[in-house]
CSV table of C-alpha atoms in Angstrom, one decimal:
chain,number,residue,atom,x,y,z
K,8,UNK,CA,-73.0,39.9,48.4
K,9,UNK,CA,-70.5,39.0,51.2
K,10,UNK,CA,-66.9,38.5,50.6
K,11,UNK,CA,-67.3,34.8,51.7
K,12,UNK,CA,-70.1,34.1,49.3
K,13,UNK,CA,-68.1,35.7,46.5
K,14,UNK,CA,-65.1,33.4,47.2
K,15,UNK,CA,-67.4,30.4,47.3
K,16,UNK,CA,-68.9,31.3,43.9
K,17,UNK,CA,-65.4,31.8,42.5
K,18,UNK,CA,-64.3,28.4,43.8
K,19,UNK,CA,-67.5,26.8,42.4
K,20,UNK,CA,-66.8,28.3,39.0
K,21,UNK,CA,-63.3,27.0,39.0
K,22,UNK,CA,-64.5,23.5,40.0
K,23,UNK,CA,-67.1,23.6,37.2
K,24,UNK,CA,-64.5,24.5,34.6
K,25,UNK,CA,-62.3,21.6,35.9
K,26,UNK,CA,-65.1,19.1,35.8
K,27,UNK,CA,-66.1,20.2,32.3
K,28,UNK,CA,-62.5,19.8,31.2
K,29,UNK,CA,-62.4,16.3,32.7
K,30,UNK,CA,-65.7,15.5,30.9
K,31,UNK,CA,-64.3,16.7,27.6
K,32,UNK,CA,-61.1,14.7,28.1
K,33,UNK,CA,-63.1,11.6,28.9
K,34,UNK,CA,-65.3,12.1,25.8
K,35,UNK,CA,-62.1,12.5,23.7
K,36,UNK,CA,-60.6,9.4,25.2
K,37,UNK,CA,-63.7,7.4,24.4
K,38,UNK,CA,-63.3,8.4,20.8
K,39,UNK,CA,-59.8,7.1,20.6
K,40,UNK,CA,-59.8,3.7,18.9
K,41,UNK,CA,-57.0,1.3,18.5
K,42,UNK,CA,-57.2,0.1,14.9
K,43,UNK,CA,-57.8,-3.6,14.7
K,44,UNK,CA,-54.8,-4.1,12.5
K,45,UNK,CA,-52.5,-2.8,15.2
K,46,UNK,CA,-54.0,-5.2,17.7
K,47,UNK,CA,-53.2,-8.1,15.2
K,48,UNK,CA,-49.7,-6.8,14.8
K,49,UNK,CA,-49.2,-6.6,18.6
K,50,UNK,CA,-50.6,-10.1,19.0
K,51,UNK,CA,-48.0,-11.4,16.6
K,52,UNK,CA,-45.1,-9.6,18.0
K,53,UNK,CA,-43.2,-12.9,18.3
K,54,UNK,CA,-43.7,-13.8,14.6
K,55,UNK,CA,-41.0,-12.7,12.2
K,56,UNK,CA,-42.9,-13.2,8.9
K,57,UNK,CA,-46.6,-12.7,8.1
K,58,UNK,CA,-49.0,-10.9,5.9
K,59,UNK,CA,-52.3,-9.3,7.0
K,60,UNK,CA,-55.1,-9.1,4.4
K,61,UNK,CA,-58.3,-7.1,4.7
K,62,UNK,CA,-60.9,-9.8,4.4
K,63,UNK,CA,-64.1,-7.9,5.0
K,64,UNK,CA,-65.5,-4.6,6.3
K,65,UNK,CA,-68.7,-3.1,7.6
K,66,UNK,CA,-70.4,-0.2,9.3
K,67,UNK,CA,-73.1,-0.6,12.0
K,68,UNK,CA,-74.2,1.2,15.1
K,69,UNK,CA,-72.1,4.2,14.1
K,70,UNK,CA,-68.9,2.1,14.3
K,71,UNK,CA,-66.5,0.9,11.6
K,72,UNK,CA,-65.2,-2.7,11.5
K,73,UNK,CA,-62.7,-4.9,9.7
K,74,UNK,CA,-62.0,-8.6,9.5
K,75,UNK,CA,-58.5,-9.8,8.6
K,76,UNK,CA,-56.8,-12.9,7.3
K,77,UNK,CA,-53.3,-13.4,8.6
K,78,UNK,CA,-50.9,-15.6,6.6
K,79,UNK,CA,-48.1,-16.8,8.8
K,80,UNK,CA,-45.0,-18.8,8.2
K,81,UNK,CA,-44.0,-21.2,10.9
K,82,UNK,CA,-40.3,-22.0,11.8
K,83,UNK,CA,-40.5,-25.2,9.7
K,84,UNK,CA,-41.4,-23.1,6.6
K,85,UNK,CA,-45.0,-24.3,6.5
K,86,UNK,CA,-47.8,-21.8,6.2
K,87,UNK,CA,-51.0,-21.4,8.1
K,88,UNK,CA,-53.9,-18.9,8.0
K,89,UNK,CA,-55.7,-17.2,10.8
K,90,UNK,CA,-59.1,-15.4,10.5
K,91,UNK,CA,-60.0,-12.6,12.9
K,92,UNK,CA,-63.5,-11.8,14.1
K,93,UNK,CA,-64.9,-8.3,13.6
K,94,UNK,CA,-62.4,-5.7,14.9
K,95,UNK,CA,-63.3,-2.0,15.4
K,96,UNK,CA,-61.2,0.6,13.5
K,97,UNK,CA,-61.1,4.3,13.6
K,98,UNK,CA,-62.9,6.4,10.9
K,99,UNK,CA,-59.6,7.6,9.4
K,100,UNK,CA,-58.3,4.1,9.0
K,101,UNK,CA,-61.6,2.8,7.6
K,102,UNK,CA,-61.5,5.6,5.1
K,103,UNK,CA,-57.9,4.8,4.1
K,104,UNK,CA,-58.7,1.1,3.5
K,105,UNK,CA,-62.2,1.4,2.0
K,106,UNK,CA,-60.8,0.4,-1.4
K,107,UNK,CA,-58.4,-2.2,-0.1
K,108,UNK,CA,-60.5,-5.3,0.4
K,109,UNK,CA,-58.6,-8.5,-0.6
K,110,UNK,CA,-55.4,-6.5,-0.3
K,111,UNK,CA,-52.5,-6.7,2.0
K,112,UNK,CA,-52.7,-3.9,4.6
K,113,UNK,CA,-49.7,-4.8,6.8
K,114,UNK,CA,-46.8,-7.3,6.7
K,115,UNK,CA,-43.8,-8.3,8.7
K,116,UNK,CA,-40.6,-9.4,6.8
K,117,UNK,CA,-37.8,-10.7,9.0
K,118,UNK,CA,-39.2,-8.9,12.0
K,119,UNK,CA,-39.7,-5.5,10.2
K,120,UNK,CA,-43.4,-4.4,10.1
K,121,UNK,CA,-44.8,-2.4,7.2
K,122,UNK,CA,-48.3,-1.0,6.9
K,123,UNK,CA,-48.6,-0.1,3.3
K,124,UNK,CA,-51.5,-1.3,1.1
K,125,UNK,CA,-50.4,-3.7,-1.7
K,126,UNK,CA,-51.6,-6.7,-3.7
K,127,UNK,CA,-51.6,-9.8,-1.4
K,128,UNK,CA,-48.1,-11.3,-1.1
K,129,UNK,CA,-46.2,-8.5,-2.7
K,130,UNK,CA,-44.2,-7.6,0.4
K,131,UNK,CA,-43.3,-11.0,1.5
K,132,UNK,CA,-43.7,-13.9,-1.0
K,133,UNK,CA,-44.0,-12.6,-4.6
K,134,UNK,CA,-40.6,-11.8,-6.0
K,135,UNK,CA,-38.8,-13.8,-3.3
K,136,UNK,CA,-36.6,-16.5,-4.9
K,137,UNK,CA,-37.1,-18.7,-1.9
K,138,UNK,CA,-40.7,-19.2,-2.8
K,139,UNK,CA,-40.8,-19.2,-6.6
K,140,UNK,CA,-39.6,-17.7,-9.9
K,141,UNK,CA,-40.7,-15.5,-12.8
K,142,UNK,CA,-41.9,-17.4,-15.8
K,143,UNK,CA,-43.5,-15.8,-18.9
K,144,UNK,CA,-44.0,-12.5,-17.1
K,145,UNK,CA,-45.8,-14.1,-14.2
K,146,UNK,CA,-44.8,-15.3,-10.7
K,147,UNK,CA,-44.9,-19.1,-10.2
K,148,UNK,CA,-44.6,-20.5,-6.7
K,149,UNK,CA,-42.5,-23.7,-6.2
K,150,UNK,CA,-44.5,-26.8,-5.6
K,151,UNK,CA,-43.6,-26.8,-2.0
K,152,UNK,CA,-45.4,-23.5,-1.6
K,153,UNK,CA,-48.3,-24.2,-4.0
K,154,UNK,CA,-50.7,-23.3,-1.2
K,155,UNK,CA,-49.6,-19.7,-1.5
K,156,UNK,CA,-50.2,-19.7,-5.2
K,157,UNK,CA,-53.7,-21.1,-4.7
K,158,UNK,CA,-54.4,-18.6,-1.9
K,159,UNK,CA,-53.4,-15.6,-3.9
K,160,UNK,CA,-55.2,-16.7,-7.1
K,161,UNK,CA,-58.3,-16.9,-4.9
K,162,UNK,CA,-57.8,-13.3,-4.1
K,163,UNK,CA,-58.6,-12.5,-7.7
K,164,UNK,CA,-55.3,-11.9,-9.3
K,165,UNK,CA,-52.1,-13.5,-10.7
K,166,UNK,CA,-48.9,-11.6,-9.9
K,167,UNK,CA,-47.2,-10.2,-13.0
K,168,UNK,CA,-43.7,-8.9,-13.3
K,169,UNK,CA,-44.4,-5.4,-14.6
K,170,UNK,CA,-46.9,-4.7,-11.7
K,171,UNK,CA,-44.5,-6.1,-9.1
K,172,UNK,CA,-41.5,-4.2,-10.4
K,173,UNK,CA,-43.6,-0.9,-10.3
K,174,UNK,CA,-44.6,-1.7,-6.8
K,175,UNK,CA,-41.1,-2.5,-5.6
K,176,UNK,CA,-39.3,0.4,-7.2
K,177,UNK,CA,-41.8,3.2,-7.1
K,178,UNK,CA,-44.2,2.5,-4.2
K,179,UNK,CA,-42.7,0.3,-1.6
K,180,UNK,CA,-39.4,2.2,-1.6
K,181,UNK,CA,-41.3,5.4,-0.8
K,182,UNK,CA,-43.9,3.9,1.6
K,183,UNK,CA,-46.8,4.5,-0.8
K,184,UNK,CA,-49.9,2.4,-1.1
K,185,UNK,CA,-50.2,0.4,-4.4
K,186,UNK,CA,-53.4,-0.8,-6.0
K,187,UNK,CA,-51.8,-2.2,-9.2
K,188,UNK,CA,-51.4,-0.6,-12.6
K,189,UNK,CA,-54.3,1.7,-13.2
K,190,UNK,CA,-55.6,0.8,-9.8
K,191,UNK,CA,-57.1,-2.5,-11.0
K,192,UNK,CA,-56.8,-4.2,-7.6
K,193,UNK,CA,-58.9,-3.6,-4.5
K,194,UNK,CA,-62.4,-3.6,-3.1
K,195,UNK,CA,-64.2,-3.3,-6.5
K,196,UNK,CA,-62.2,-6.1,-8.1
K,197,UNK,CA,-62.3,-8.3,-5.1
K,198,UNK,CA,-66.1,-8.0,-4.5
K,199,UNK,CA,-66.7,-9.0,-8.1
K,200,UNK,CA,-65.3,-12.5,-7.4
K,201,UNK,CA,-67.2,-15.3,-5.9
K,202,UNK,CA,-65.2,-15.1,-2.7
K,203,UNK,CA,-65.6,-11.4,-2.4
K,204,UNK,CA,-69.4,-11.6,-3.1
K,205,UNK,CA,-69.8,-13.9,-0.1
K,206,UNK,CA,-68.4,-11.2,2.3
K,207,UNK,CA,-70.6,-8.9,4.3
K,208,UNK,CA,-69.4,-5.8,2.4
K,209,UNK,CA,-69.8,-7.7,-0.9
K,210,UNK,CA,-73.4,-8.3,0.0
K,211,UNK,CA,-74.2,-4.6,0.9
K,212,UNK,CA,-76.2,-2.6,-1.6
K,213,UNK,CA,-74.6,0.1,-3.7
K,214,UNK,CA,-76.6,2.8,-1.9
K,215,UNK,CA,-75.4,1.5,1.5
K,216,UNK,CA,-71.8,1.6,0.4
K,217,UNK,CA,-72.1,5.1,-1.0
K,218,UNK,CA,-73.8,6.3,2.2
K,219,UNK,CA,-70.9,4.8,4.3
K,220,UNK,CA,-68.3,6.4,2.0
K,221,UNK,CA,-69.9,9.8,2.6
K,222,UNK,CA,-70.4,9.2,6.3
K,223,UNK,CA,-66.8,8.0,6.9
K,224,UNK,CA,-65.4,11.1,5.2
K,225,UNK,CA,-67.2,13.3,7.8
K,226,UNK,CA,-66.5,11.0,10.7
K,227,UNK,CA,-62.8,10.9,9.8
K,228,UNK,CA,-62.6,14.7,9.8
K,229,UNK,CA,-64.3,14.9,13.2
K,230,UNK,CA,-62.2,12.2,14.7
K,231,UNK,CA,-58.9,13.8,13.5
K,232,UNK,CA,-60.0,17.2,14.9
K,233,UNK,CA,-60.9,15.6,18.2
K,234,UNK,CA,-57.6,13.8,18.4
K,235,UNK,CA,-55.7,17.0,17.6
K,236,UNK,CA,-57.5,18.9,20.4
K,237,UNK,CA,-56.8,16.0,22.8
K,238,UNK,CA,-53.1,16.1,22.0
K,239,UNK,CA,-52.9,19.9,22.4
K,240,UNK,CA,-54.6,19.7,25.8
K,241,UNK,CA,-57.8,21.5,25.0
K,242,UNK,CA,-59.8,23.6,22.6
K,243,UNK,CA,-57.4,26.4,22.0
K,244,UNK,CA,-56.5,29.6,23.8
């Protein structure tokens, strides 16, 4: 083999490695998904107070999806609710929130965003003397904010002092997710209500849900590994 041909082969091999690297990087980038909740937060960057509730979830075509309800307070102290369409989320985020339907998955209080899971309203409205008061161990909203009381009762629960105090002192203060005492809130409780049964996830069969739980565990692991490789610039040395 001539020296010229050897050089051409060497150059070709280098180009092949570069192209393969680009291909891997492109595949990795395709796997990067901006979680729907972060899109909602970005879209409401100008709003200072809101709560984002996980309204529904689904798995189809090897992709994971969420729907959100966004409770917003306008400058005149009136409330309104927005409902998103299906938004894709990453496998790790779907796995984290698989027991959080009906729950608050993000909130903004006076411009500060939090992304901990909690019973709806706990971060923003429950326990806030501007909106109501404690009576007989339960939170009662003032008549001006009765819509909030109705909205949260429809989410399957009535805020009680012991639960809220535990959340405030032991969970929120340490950025931990809170599903209520003994984990009584979340997907299972929500999908047993009339409102929860009418959701897409609430209508899925137990076998389908179990299959998705197993699938997302594997998908989340692969996704995390892929993201780690992408950040490190390759597949190791």
